[in-house]
CSV table of C-alpha atoms in Angstrom, one decimal:
chain,number,residue,atom,x,y,z
A,54,MET,CA,20.9,156.7,80.1
A,55,PHE,CA,20.7,159.8,82.2
A,56,ASN,CA,21.6,163.5,81.7
A,57,ILE,CA,21.2,166.6,83.8
A,58,ASN,CA,18.5,169.0,82.7
A,59,THR,CA,18.6,172.6,84.0
A,60,SER,CA,15.8,174.9,83.1
A,61,GLU,CA,16.0,178.6,82.4
A,62,LEU,CA,14.8,179.2,85.9
A,63,GLY,CA,17.7,177.3,87.3
A,64,GLU,CA,16.1,174.1,88.7
A,65,SER,CA,18.0,170.9,87.9
A,66,ASN,CA,16.7,167.4,87.3
A,67,ILE,CA,18.1,164.1,86.2
A,68,TYR,CA,16.4,163.2,83.0
A,69,CYS,CA,16.0,159.4,82.3
A,70,GLN,CA,15.9,159.0,78.6
A,71,THR,CA,14.7,155.4,78.8
A,72,HIS,CA,11.5,156.1,80.8
A,73,ASN,CA,11.0,159.8,80.1
A,74,HIS,CA,11.4,160.6,83.8
A,75,TRP,CA,12.5,163.8,85.4
A,76,ILE,CA,14.1,162.8,88.6
A,77,PRO,CA,14.6,165.4,91.3
A,78,LEU,CA,17.9,165.7,93.2
A,79,ASP,CA,16.2,164.4,96.4
A,80,PRO,CA,17.7,161.5,98.3
A,81,ALA,CA,14.2,160.6,99.5
A,82,ASN,CA,13.2,159.9,95.9
A,83,ARG,CA,13.5,156.2,95.0
A,84,HIS,CA,14.5,156.9,91.3
A,85,TYR,CA,17.3,159.2,92.6
A,86,GLN,CA,18.6,156.2,94.6
A,87,GLU,CA,18.3,154.1,91.4
A,88,VAL,CA,20.5,156.7,89.6
A,89,LEU,CA,23.1,156.4,92.3
A,90,ASP,CA,22.9,152.6,92.0
A,91,ALA,CA,23.5,152.9,88.3
A,92,ILE,CA,26.5,155.1,88.8
A,93,ILE,CA,27.9,152.6,91.3
A,94,ALA,CA,27.4,149.7,88.9
A,95,GLU,CA,28.1,151.3,85.5
A,96,GLY,CA,30.1,154.4,86.2
A,97,ALA,CA,30.2,157.0,83.4
A,98,ALA,CA,28.6,154.6,81.0
A,99,CYS,CA,25.1,155.3,82.4
A,100,PHE,CA,25.5,159.1,81.9
A,101,ASP,CA,25.2,161.2,78.8
A,102,GLY,CA,28.1,163.6,79.5
A,103,GLU,CA,30.1,164.0,82.7
A,104,ILE,CA,28.5,162.8,86.0
A,105,PRO,CA,28.1,166.0,88.1
A,106,ALA,CA,30.5,166.0,91.0
A,107,GLU,CA,27.6,166.2,93.5
A,108,LEU,CA,26.0,163.1,92.1
A,109,GLN,CA,29.3,161.2,92.0
A,110,ALA,CA,30.0,162.1,95.6
A,111,ALA,CA,26.5,160.9,96.6
A,112,ALA,CA,27.1,157.6,94.8
A,113,ASP,CA,30.5,157.2,96.4
A,114,GLU,CA,29.0,157.8,99.8
A,115,LYS,CA,26.3,155.3,99.2
A,116,GLN,CA,28.7,152.6,98.0
A,117,PHE,CA,31.0,153.2,101.0
A,118,ASN,CA,28.0,152.7,103.4
A,119,GLN,CA,26.9,149.6,101.5
A,120,GLN,CA,30.5,148.2,101.7
A,121,LEU,CA,30.7,149.0,105.4
A,122,VAL,CA,27.4,147.2,106.2
A,123,ALA,CA,28.5,144.2,104.1
A,124,TYR,CA,32.0,144.1,105.7
A,125,THR,CA,30.5,144.3,109.3
A,126,ASN,CA,28.0,141.5,108.5
A,127,ALA,CA,30.8,139.4,107.0
A,128,ILE,CA,33.0,139.9,110.1
A,129,GLU,CA,30.1,138.9,112.3
A,130,LYS,CA,29.5,135.8,110.3
A,131,LEU,CA,33.1,134.6,110.5
A,132,ALA,CA,33.1,135.3,114.3
A,133,GLN,CA,30.4,132.7,114.7
A,134,TYR,CA,31.5,129.1,115.4
A,135,VAL,CA,31.9,126.6,112.5
A,136,LEU,CA,28.9,124.2,112.6
A,137,ALA,CA,31.1,121.3,111.4
A,138,ASP,CA,33.5,121.9,114.3
A,139,GLY,CA,31.2,122.8,117.1
A,140,ARG,CA,32.4,125.0,119.9
A,141,GLU,CA,34.6,124.3,122.9
A,142,GLN,CA,33.7,125.4,126.4
A,143,VAL,CA,35.5,128.4,127.7
A,144,THR,CA,35.9,129.1,131.4
A,145,GLU,CA,37.6,131.8,133.4
A,146,MET,CA,38.3,132.4,137.1
A,147,GLN,CA,36.1,135.1,138.6
A,148,ASP,CA,35.5,136.7,142.0
A,149,SER,CA,32.8,135.0,144.1
A,150,HIS,CA,30.9,137.0,146.6
A,151,ILE,CA,32.8,135.3,149.5
A,152,GLN,CA,35.6,137.4,150.9
A,153,LEU,CA,38.6,135.4,152.0
A,154,THR,CA,39.6,135.3,155.6
A,155,ASP,CA,43.0,134.5,157.2
A,156,SER,CA,43.7,131.8,159.8
A,157,ASP,CA,42.5,134.2,162.5
A,158,GLY,CA,39.2,134.6,160.7
A,159,GLN,CA,40.0,138.2,159.7
A,160,LEU,CA,38.7,139.4,156.3
A,161,GLN,CA,41.5,139.8,153.8
A,162,TYR,CA,42.4,142.9,151.8
A,163,ASP,CA,45.0,143.5,149.1
A,164,SER,CA,47.6,146.3,149.3
A,165,ASP,CA,45.1,148.8,147.9
A,166,GLY,CA,42.6,148.0,150.6
A,167,SER,CA,40.2,146.2,148.3
A,168,PRO,CA,38.6,143.0,149.5
A,169,ILE,CA,40.0,139.7,148.3
A,170,TYR,CA,37.3,137.3,147.2
A,171,GLU,CA,37.4,133.6,146.7
A,172,GLN,CA,37.9,132.7,143.0
A,173,VAL,CA,35.5,130.4,141.2
A,174,GLU,CA,35.6,128.9,137.8
A,175,VAL,CA,32.8,130.3,135.6
A,176,ILE,CA,31.7,129.0,132.1
A,177,THR,CA,31.7,132.1,129.8
A,178,VAL,CA,31.1,130.2,126.6
A,179,THR,CA,29.1,127.0,126.5
A,180,ALA,CA,30.2,124.0,124.5
A,181,ILE,CA,28.3,123.0,121.4
A,182,GLU,CA,28.8,119.6,119.7
A,183,PRO,CA,29.7,119.6,116.0
A,184,LEU,CA,26.9,118.8,113.7
A,185,PRO,CA,27.1,115.3,112.0
A,186,ALA,CA,28.9,115.6,108.7
A,187,THR,CA,26.2,113.6,106.9
A,188,VAL,CA,22.5,113.0,107.3
A,189,THR,CA,20.2,110.3,105.9
A,190,GLU,CA,17.8,111.2,103.2
A,191,THR,CA,15.1,109.1,101.5
A,192,GLN,CA,15.3,109.2,97.7
A,193,PHE,CA,12.7,107.8,95.3
A,194,ASP,CA,13.6,106.4,91.9
A,195,SER,CA,11.4,106.6,88.8
A,196,ASP,CA,9.5,103.5,90.0
A,197,GLY,CA,8.7,105.0,93.4
A,198,GLU,CA,11.2,102.7,95.1
A,199,ALA,CA,12.6,104.3,98.2
A,200,THR,CA,16.3,104.3,99.0
A,201,VAL,CA,17.9,105.7,102.2
A,202,VAL,CA,21.2,107.4,101.3
A,203,GLU,CA,23.7,109.5,103.3
A,204,VAL,CA,24.2,113.0,102.0
A,205,PRO,CA,26.3,115.9,103.3
A,206,ASN,CA,24.6,117.8,106.1
A,207,PRO,CA,22.8,120.7,104.3
A,208,LEU,CA,23.3,122.9,107.4
A,209,ILE,CA,27.0,122.5,107.2
A,210,THR,CA,27.0,123.0,103.5
A,211,LYS,CA,25.1,126.2,103.9
A,212,ASP,CA,27.3,127.4,106.7
A,213,ASN,CA,30.4,126.8,104.6
A,214,GLU,CA,29.0,128.6,101.7
A,215,GLU,CA,28.0,131.6,103.8
A,216,ARG,CA,31.5,131.7,105.4
A,217,ALA,CA,33.2,131.5,102.0
A,218,ALA,CA,30.9,134.4,100.8
A,219,ALA,CA,31.7,136.4,103.9
A,220,GLN,CA,35.5,135.9,103.4
A,221,ALA,CA,35.1,137.0,99.7
A,222,VAL,CA,33.4,140.2,100.9
A,223,ILE,CA,36.2,140.9,103.4
A,224,ASP,CA,38.8,140.2,100.7
A,225,ALA,CA,37.2,142.7,98.3
A,226,THR,CA,36.6,145.4,100.9
A,227,PRO,CA,38.7,148.6,100.3
A,228,GLN,CA,41.1,149.5,103.1
A,229,ALA,CA,39.3,152.8,103.7
A,230,VAL,CA,36.1,150.9,104.5
A,231,ILE,CA,38.0,148.5,106.8
A,232,ASP,CA,39.6,151.4,108.6
A,233,ALA,CA,36.1,153.0,109.2
A,234,ALA,CA,34.6,149.8,110.6
B,267,MET,CA,-29.0,159.0,169.5
B,268,VAL,CA,-28.9,155.5,168.1
B,269,VAL,CA,-28.4,155.1,164.3
B,270,LYS,CA,-29.4,151.8,162.9
B,271,VAL,CA,-27.7,150.8,159.7
B,272,THR,CA,-29.0,148.0,157.6
B,273,LYS,CA,-26.9,146.3,154.9
B,274,PRO,CA,-28.6,144.4,152.0
B,275,GLU,CA,-28.2,140.7,152.3
B,276,ILE,CA,-25.8,139.0,149.8
B,277,ASN,CA,-26.9,135.7,148.2
B,278,VAL,CA,-23.5,133.9,148.1
B,279,ARG,CA,-24.9,131.2,145.8
B,280,GLU,CA,-26.0,133.8,143.3
B,281,LYS,CA,-22.6,135.6,143.4
B,282,ILE,CA,-20.8,132.3,142.8
B,283,SER,CA,-23.0,131.4,139.9
B,284,GLU,CA,-22.2,134.8,138.3
B,285,LEU,CA,-18.5,133.8,138.2
B,286,ASP,CA,-19.5,130.9,135.9
B,287,LYS,CA,-21.1,133.2,133.3
B,288,PRO,CA,-19.9,132.0,129.9
B,289,SER,CA,-17.6,134.4,128.1
B,290,SER,CA,-15.4,133.9,125.0
B,291,VAL,CA,-11.6,134.2,124.9
B,292,ALA,CA,-12.0,137.8,123.6
B,293,GLY,CA,-14.4,138.6,126.4
B,294,GLU,CA,-12.1,137.2,129.0
B,295,ALA,CA,-9.2,139.3,127.6
B,296,MET,CA,-11.4,142.3,127.7
B,297,LEU,CA,-12.3,141.7,131.3
B,298,ARG,CA,-8.7,141.1,132.3
B,299,ALA,CA,-7.4,144.2,130.6
B,300,GLU,CA,-5.9,146.5,133.2
B,301,THR,CA,-6.2,149.8,131.4
B,302,PRO,CA,-8.6,151.5,128.9
B,303,GLN,CA,-5.7,151.7,126.4
B,304,GLU,CA,-5.3,147.9,126.6
B,305,GLN,CA,-9.0,147.4,126.0
B,306,PHE,CA,-8.8,149.9,123.1
B,307,ASN,CA,-6.0,147.9,121.6
B,308,LEU,CA,-7.8,144.6,122.0
B,309,ILE,CA,-10.8,145.7,120.0
B,310,GLY,CA,-8.9,147.9,117.7
B,311,ALA,CA,-11.1,150.9,118.2
B,312,GLY,CA,-10.6,154.0,116.1
B,313,ARG,CA,-8.9,154.3,112.7
B,314,ARG,CA,-7.4,150.9,112.3
B,315,ASN,CA,-5.8,149.9,109.0
B,316,ILE,CA,-2.3,151.3,108.7
B,317,LEU,CA,-2.1,150.0,105.1
B,318,ILE,CA,-3.3,152.1,102.2
B,319,ASN,CA,-5.5,150.5,99.5
B,320,GLY,CA,-5.6,147.2,101.4
B,321,GLY,CA,-8.9,146.6,99.6
B,322,PHE,CA,-7.4,147.1,96.1
B,323,THR,CA,-10.0,149.6,95.1
B,324,VAL,CA,-7.6,152.3,93.7
B,325,SER,CA,-5.7,151.6,90.6
B,326,GLN,CA,-4.4,154.8,89.0
B,327,ARG,CA,-1.7,153.2,86.9
B,328,GLY,CA,-4.1,151.2,84.8
B,329,ASP,CA,-6.9,148.7,84.6
B,330,TYR,CA,-5.6,145.4,85.7
B,331,THR,CA,-8.9,143.5,85.2
B,332,THR,CA,-7.0,141.2,82.8
B,333,ALA,CA,-3.6,139.8,83.8
B,334,ALA,CA,-0.7,142.2,83.0
B,335,SER,CA,2.9,141.3,83.2
B,336,THR,CA,4.8,142.8,86.1
B,337,SER,CA,8.4,142.7,87.2
B,338,GLY,CA,10.3,142.8,90.5
B,339,GLY,CA,10.2,146.1,92.3
B,340,SER,CA,7.4,147.6,90.1
B,341,TYR,CA,4.1,149.1,91.2
B,342,SER,CA,0.8,148.3,89.7
B,343,LEU,CA,-2.3,148.6,92.0
B,344,ASP,CA,-1.8,151.7,94.1
B,345,ARG,CA,0.8,151.3,96.9
B,346,TRP,CA,1.4,147.6,96.1
B,347,ASN,CA,4.8,146.6,95.0
B,348,THR,CA,5.7,143.3,93.4
B,349,ASP,CA,8.8,141.5,94.8
B,350,ILE,CA,9.7,138.7,92.5
B,351,SER,CA,12.8,136.4,92.2
B,352,GLY,CA,13.5,133.7,89.6
B,353,VAL,CA,10.2,133.7,87.8
B,354,THR,CA,8.1,136.0,85.5
B,355,ALA,CA,4.7,136.9,86.7
B,356,THR,CA,1.4,138.8,86.0
B,357,ILE,CA,-0.8,140.9,88.2
B,358,GLN,CA,-4.5,141.1,88.1
B,359,ASN,CA,-7.3,143.0,89.9
B,360,ASN,CA,-10.4,140.8,90.4
B,361,THR,CA,-13.7,141.1,92.2
B,362,VAL,CA,-14.7,138.0,94.2
B,363,ASP,CA,-17.0,136.8,96.9
B,364,LEU,CA,-15.2,135.9,100.1
B,365,PRO,CA,-16.3,133.0,102.4
B,366,ASN,CA,-17.6,135.5,104.9
B,367,GLY,CA,-20.3,136.5,102.3
B,368,THR,CA,-18.8,139.9,101.4
B,369,GLU,CA,-17.6,141.0,98.0
B,370,ALA,CA,-14.1,142.2,97.7
B,371,LYS,CA,-11.5,143.4,95.2
B,372,THR,CA,-8.3,141.4,95.0
B,373,ALA,CA,-4.8,141.4,93.7
B,374,LYS,CA,-3.6,138.2,92.1
B,375,LEU,CA,0.1,137.6,91.4
B,376,ALA,CA,0.7,134.5,89.2
B,377,ALA,CA,3.9,132.9,88.0
B,378,THR,CA,4.2,132.6,84.2
B,379,SER,CA,7.4,130.6,84.2
B,380,SER,CA,8.9,127.9,86.4
B,381,ALA,CA,12.1,128.3,88.5
B,382,THR,CA,13.4,128.4,92.1
B,383,GLY,CA,12.5,131.8,93.6
B,384,TYR,CA,9.7,133.6,95.4
B,385,LEU,CA,6.7,135.8,94.7
B,386,GLN,CA,5.6,138.6,97.0
B,387,LEU,CA,3.0,141.4,96.9
B,388,ARG,CA,4.0,143.9,99.5
B,389,GLN,CA,3.4,147.4,100.7
B,390,LYS,CA,6.2,149.7,101.8
B,391,ILE,CA,5.0,151.8,104.7
B,392,GLU,CA,6.3,155.3,105.5
B,393,VAL,CA,8.0,154.8,108.9
B,394,GLU,CA,6.9,157.0,111.8
B,395,SER,CA,8.4,157.0,115.3
B,396,TRP,CA,5.2,155.9,117.1
B,397,MET,CA,5.4,152.6,115.3
B,398,GLN,CA,8.5,151.4,117.2
B,399,LYS,CA,8.0,148.6,119.7
B,400,ARG,CA,4.3,148.3,119.0
B,401,ASP,CA,2.3,145.1,118.8
B,402,VAL,CA,0.8,144.8,115.3
B,403,THR,CA,-1.4,142.3,113.6
B,404,LEU,CA,-1.4,141.7,109.9
B,405,SER,CA,-4.4,139.9,108.4
B,406,ALA,CA,-5.5,139.0,104.9
B,407,TRP,CA,-7.8,136.7,102.9
B,408,VAL,CA,-5.4,134.6,100.9
B,409,LYS,CA,-6.2,132.2,98.0
B,410,SER,CA,-3.5,130.0,96.4
B,411,ASN,CA,-2.7,126.7,94.7
B,412,SER,CA,0.6,126.5,96.7
B,413,THR,CA,1.2,125.5,100.3
B,414,TYR,CA,3.9,128.2,100.7
B,415,PRO,CA,2.0,131.5,101.0
B,416,ARG,CA,2.4,133.2,104.3
B,417,LEU,CA,2.3,136.8,105.7
B,418,ARG,CA,5.5,138.6,106.1
B,419,ILE,CA,7.0,141.7,107.7
B,420,GLU,CA,10.3,143.0,106.4
B,421,GLY,CA,12.7,145.5,108.0
B,422,ALA,CA,10.6,146.4,111.1
B,423,ALA,CA,10.5,143.1,112.9
B,424,VAL,CA,12.8,142.1,115.7
B,425,GLY,CA,15.7,140.6,113.7
B,426,SER,CA,14.6,142.6,110.7
B,427,ASN,CA,12.4,140.1,108.8
B,428,GLU,CA,9.7,137.8,110.2
B,429,ASP,CA,7.3,135.3,108.5
B,430,GLY,CA,3.9,134.4,110.0
B,431,THR,CA,3.6,130.8,111.1
B,432,GLN,CA,0.3,130.3,109.4
B,433,THR,CA,0.5,129.1,105.8
B,434,HIS,CA,-2.1,128.5,103.1
B,435,SER,CA,-3.2,124.9,102.7
B,436,GLY,CA,-2.8,125.2,98.9
B,437,ASN,CA,-6.3,123.9,98.2
B,438,GLY,CA,-7.3,126.8,95.9
B,439,GLY,CA,-9.8,128.2,98.4
B,440,TRP,CA,-9.9,131.4,100.4
B,441,GLU,CA,-8.3,131.2,103.8
B,442,PHE,CA,-8.0,134.0,106.4
B,443,LEU,CA,-4.4,134.3,107.7
B,444,THR,CA,-3.2,136.4,110.6
B,445,PHE,CA,0.2,137.2,112.0
B,446,THR,CA,0.9,139.1,115.2
B,447,THR,CA,4.3,140.4,116.2
B,448,THR,CA,6.1,143.1,118.1
B,449,LEU,CA,7.9,145.7,116.0
B,450,ALA,CA,11.6,146.4,116.7
B,451,ASP,CA,13.0,149.3,118.6
B,452,GLY,CA,14.3,151.5,115.8
B,453,PHE,CA,13.9,150.6,112.1
B,454,GLY,CA,14.3,152.4,108.9
B,455,ALA,CA,12.2,150.3,106.5
B,456,PHE,CA,8.8,148.7,107.1
B,457,HIS,CA,7.4,146.4,104.4
B,458,VAL,CA,4.4,144.0,104.9
B,459,GLY,CA,3.2,141.5,102.4
B,460,VAL,CA,2.1,138.1,101.4
B,461,VAL,CA,4.9,135.9,100.1
B,462,LEU,CA,5.1,132.6,98.4
B,463,TRP,CA,8.2,131.0,100.0
B,464,ASN,CA,9.2,129.0,103.0
B,465,GLY,CA,11.9,131.1,104.6
B,466,SER,CA,14.1,130.7,101.5
B,467,THR,CA,13.4,130.3,97.8
B,468,VAL,CA,11.1,127.6,96.7
B,469,SER,CA,10.3,125.7,93.5
B,470,ILE,CA,7.6,127.7,91.7
B,471,SER,CA,5.8,126.3,88.7
B,472,SER,CA,4.1,128.4,86.0
B,473,GLY,CA,0.5,128.9,87.1
B,474,ASP,CA,1.3,129.0,90.8
B,475,TYR,CA,-0.4,132.1,92.3
B,476,ILE,CA,-1.3,134.1,95.4
B,477,GLU,CA,-4.4,136.1,95.4
B,478,ILE,CA,-5.1,138.4,98.4
B,479,ALA,CA,-8.0,140.5,99.6
B,480,ASN,CA,-8.8,142.8,102.5
B,481,VAL,CA,-5.3,143.2,103.8
B,482,GLN,CA,-5.1,144.9,107.1
B,483,LEU,CA,-2.2,145.9,109.4
B,484,GLU,CA,-3.4,147.2,112.8
B,485,LEU,CA,-2.1,147.9,116.3
B,486,GLY,CA,-2.8,145.3,118.9
B,487,LYS,CA,-2.8,141.5,119.1
B,488,VAL,CA,-6.2,140.7,117.5
B,489,ALA,CA,-7.2,140.8,113.8
B,490,THR,CA,-10.4,142.9,113.7
B,491,PRO,CA,-12.8,143.1,110.7
B,492,PHE,CA,-11.5,144.8,107.6
B,493,GLU,CA,-11.8,148.6,107.8
B,494,HIS,CA,-13.5,149.9,104.6
B,495,ARG,CA,-12.8,153.5,103.6
B,496,SER,CA,-14.5,155.5,100.9
B,497,TYR,CA,-12.9,155.5,97.5
B,498,GLY,CA,-12.3,159.3,97.7
B,499,GLU,CA,-10.5,158.9,101.0
B,500,GLU,CA,-8.4,156.0,99.8
B,501,LEU,CA,-7.5,157.8,96.6
B,502,ALA,CA,-6.3,160.9,98.5
B,503,LEU,CA,-4.1,158.6,100.7
B,504,CYS,CA,-2.7,157.0,97.6
B,505,GLN,CA,-2.0,160.4,96.0
B,506,ARG,CA,0.6,161.2,98.6
B,507,TYR,CA,2.7,158.5,96.8
B,508,TYR,CA,1.5,158.6,93.2
B,509,TRP,CA,-1.0,160.4,91.0
B,510,THR,CA,-1.7,161.0,87.4
B,511,ASP,CA,-3.6,163.5,85.4
B,512,HIS,CA,-3.7,165.4,82.1
B,513,LEU,CA,-2.2,168.7,81.3
B,514,TYR,CA,-4.0,171.1,78.9
B,515,GLY,CA,-2.9,174.5,77.9
B,516,GLN,CA,-3.5,177.1,75.2
B,517,GLY,CA,-2.5,180.7,74.4
B,518,TYR,CA,-0.4,182.9,72.3
B,519,GLN,CA,3.4,182.9,72.6
B,520,GLN,CA,6.4,184.6,71.1
B,521,ALA,CA,8.9,182.4,69.4
B,522,ASN,CA,11.8,181.0,71.5
B,523,LEU,CA,10.2,181.9,74.7
B,524,ASP,CA,9.0,179.3,77.3
B,525,TYR,CA,5.4,178.5,77.9
B,526,SER,CA,5.0,177.5,81.5
B,527,GLU,CA,2.2,176.1,83.6
B,528,ILE,CA,2.1,175.5,87.4
B,529,ILE,CA,0.3,172.3,88.5
B,530,GLN,CA,-0.8,172.1,92.2
B,531,HIS,CA,-0.6,168.6,93.6
B,532,PRO,CA,-3.9,167.4,95.1
B,533,VAL,CA,-2.1,166.5,98.4
B,534,GLU,CA,1.4,167.1,99.6
B,535,MET,CA,3.5,164.2,98.3
B,536,ARG,CA,5.8,162.1,100.5
B,537,ALA,CA,9.0,163.4,98.7
B,538,ASN,CA,9.9,165.5,95.7
B,539,PRO,CA,8.4,163.2,93.0
B,540,THR,CA,9.7,161.7,89.8
B,541,ARG,CA,7.8,163.4,87.0
B,542,THR,CA,6.9,161.5,83.9
B,543,LEU,CA,5.2,162.5,80.6
B,544,ILE,CA,3.1,159.6,79.4
B,545,GLY,CA,2.7,159.1,75.7
B,546,SER,CA,3.3,161.8,73.2
B,547,LEU,CA,2.3,165.5,73.2
B,548,ASN,CA,-1.2,165.8,71.8
B,549,TYR,CA,-2.7,168.7,69.7
B,550,SER,CA,0.6,170.5,69.8
B,551,SER,CA,1.3,173.3,67.5
B,552,ASN,CA,4.1,175.7,67.6
B,553,LEU,CA,5.5,174.1,70.8
B,554,SER,CA,8.6,172.0,71.5
B,555,ALA,CA,8.4,168.9,73.8
B,556,LEU,CA,7.3,169.6,77.3
B,557,ILE,CA,9.5,169.3,80.4
B,558,LEU,CA,8.3,168.7,83.9
B,559,ALA,CA,10.2,170.0,86.9
B,560,SER,CA,9.7,171.1,90.5
B,561,SER,CA,8.5,174.6,91.0
B,562,PRO,CA,11.5,176.9,91.6
B,563,GLY,CA,12.1,177.7,95.3
B,564,THR,CA,10.0,174.9,96.6
B,565,ASN,CA,10.7,171.4,98.0
B,566,GLY,CA,8.8,170.0,95.1
B,567,LYS,CA,6.2,168.2,97.2
B,568,ASN,CA,3.3,170.5,96.4
B,569,PHE,CA,3.8,172.0,92.9
B,570,THR,CA,5.1,170.9,89.5
B,571,ARG,CA,6.0,173.2,86.6
B,572,ALA,CA,5.4,172.1,83.0
B,573,TYR,CA,7.2,174.1,80.4
B,574,GLY,CA,8.0,174.1,76.7
B,575,ARG,CA,9.5,176.5,74.2
B,576,ALA,CA,7.4,178.1,71.5
B,577,THR,CA,8.9,177.3,68.1
B,578,GLY,CA,7.3,180.3,66.4
B,579,ASN,CA,5.1,183.3,67.1
B,580,GLY,CA,1.5,182.5,67.5
B,581,TYR,CA,-1.1,180.2,69.0
B,582,ILE,CA,-0.1,177.1,71.0
B,583,GLU,CA,-2.2,174.3,72.3
B,584,PHE,CA,-1.3,171.1,74.0
B,585,GLY,CA,-2.5,168.2,76.1
B,586,GLN,CA,-0.6,165.4,77.6
B,587,ALA,CA,-0.9,162.8,80.3
B,588,PHE,CA,1.6,162.8,83.1
B,589,SER,CA,2.3,161.0,86.4
B,590,LEU,CA,4.1,162.0,89.6
B,591,ASP,CA,5.7,159.2,91.7
B,592,ALA,CA,7.0,159.6,95.2
B,593,GLU,CA,6.6,155.9,96.2
B,594,LEU,CA,9.0,154.4,98.6
C-alpha cells in the first residue's frame, strides 16, 4: 500500500507502507516503476487515498507503451507462416537488365521515353514444406522397456500456442493502441 | 668519384627457419592484428572488468555466509540480482579454492523446491553508448550438479537475448565457461548472468544449484585472467547503486518543530534512490518517527534529508540504520 508523503519543505515521495520505503518521483528509480506496475495491475486498491493525477498519467502511459509493444509483437507473430501449413512460393515479373529491341534491332522505349526491359519471373518468397504433423518418440515404461510412439510435433504445438496467444493479445488490445501502431 | 655500397648477405635458409618458429594461437592472433587497437583488444589491456563485484567481495545487504532465502528480482550480494521462476531458492556467499590454485569468493544459488522453471544470477549493467556493437567476452568459474548452467546476455545481444554454447558438465566440479558475442546496435537493457536452463524452462529439483566465481565481462574476443580490484574501489563502485549506514543525531528542539539532518552520499548515485529506514528508531526521546527524503532543490543523487518532529520541548537523541537503493 502506497501513499504520497510531502514534507514541510515541499518535496514529495511515495511512501511504501509494506517496506518502509520512501520512493522518489523519478522514472529512473526501479521502485517508482514498480509503483506504476501496481497502479496498472491493482488500480486505486494499491493506494491509500486518491492516486495523484501525475502518477496515474505515468501509469497510463506505461500501460499504453506495454500494450503497443505486445500488439506489434503479436502482429509480427501472426504474419509468420504456419509451421503446420508450410509456405507457398511467390513469384513476380520484374524488369531484367536487358532492354527490348524491335525487329530492326532498335532499343525500345515507352511513351514517356523510359527504356522497356525484358520481363523475368523472380522468386520473392521461397517455398517451405509443412512440418510433419507427428514425430516419433521413444518412451520407457516402469520396467525400462522402450516403445516407439508417434506424438504431435512439438514445434507445431508450440507454434499453434504462440499464435493463439498472439491472437488473444490482439483481441484484447484497446482501439487507441491499435490506431497508434 | 666511385661509391662502393655493400649489402649484408642474407641467409635464406635462416630466414625460412624463422617462419617455422612455434607460436600459440594467441601469439598468431597478436602477430596478425592489423592495428594497435586490435592488439589492445586481444590482450584486454587496461581496465577490463565491466562488471562490478564480479568477485563477490562486497555484501552490504547482509552476511550470506549461511544460505539465506531469496526471491525473483531481489538483490543480495552487491549488484547481483536473482532471477528465479517456478522454484524457491537460497543464496550463499562462500570462499573456495578454484582449480587454478587461487582462492575466491563465490555466489551460490540453490533451489529449495522442485518445479519446471529456471535459476539465474545476473547483473544489470548501466548502459552507455560506447557499448553498442562491441565484441565482448563473458567468463566465469561455474560449479553445478546440473548440466544446464550456461552464460547468458539479455537485452543487449543481437536478437535481444543470447545464451553461450558452453554448458557445465554437471559433475559438481569447477569449470571455466566463456562466451563471446557482438553486442547489438542500440539497446536499452544489458543484463549478464549465469542461468540454469536450456533456452526454455527446465525441470529443477530441490538441491540443484549454480555456484559462480570470478565473473568477468570484457571487451574483445578473448577471456583474460580475472581482474582483482581493491575492496575500497569495489565498494565505491557498488555505492553508486546501493549503500547503507547509520544515522545519529542529538540536540535540543522545540516541540512541534522538525529536526532535520542532511546526509551526503559517498558517491553520486545512479538515480534518485529509494530511501529505507531499517529496523526501529533507537535511543529516541522526544522525537516522532523519522522520514527520509531527497534534499530540496536537488536531483536526489547526492544528498538525503532525514527529518522528524519533536514531540516536546527538550533534548532529542536518535540513531537508526538506513539504506539507499538506486539499483537498476
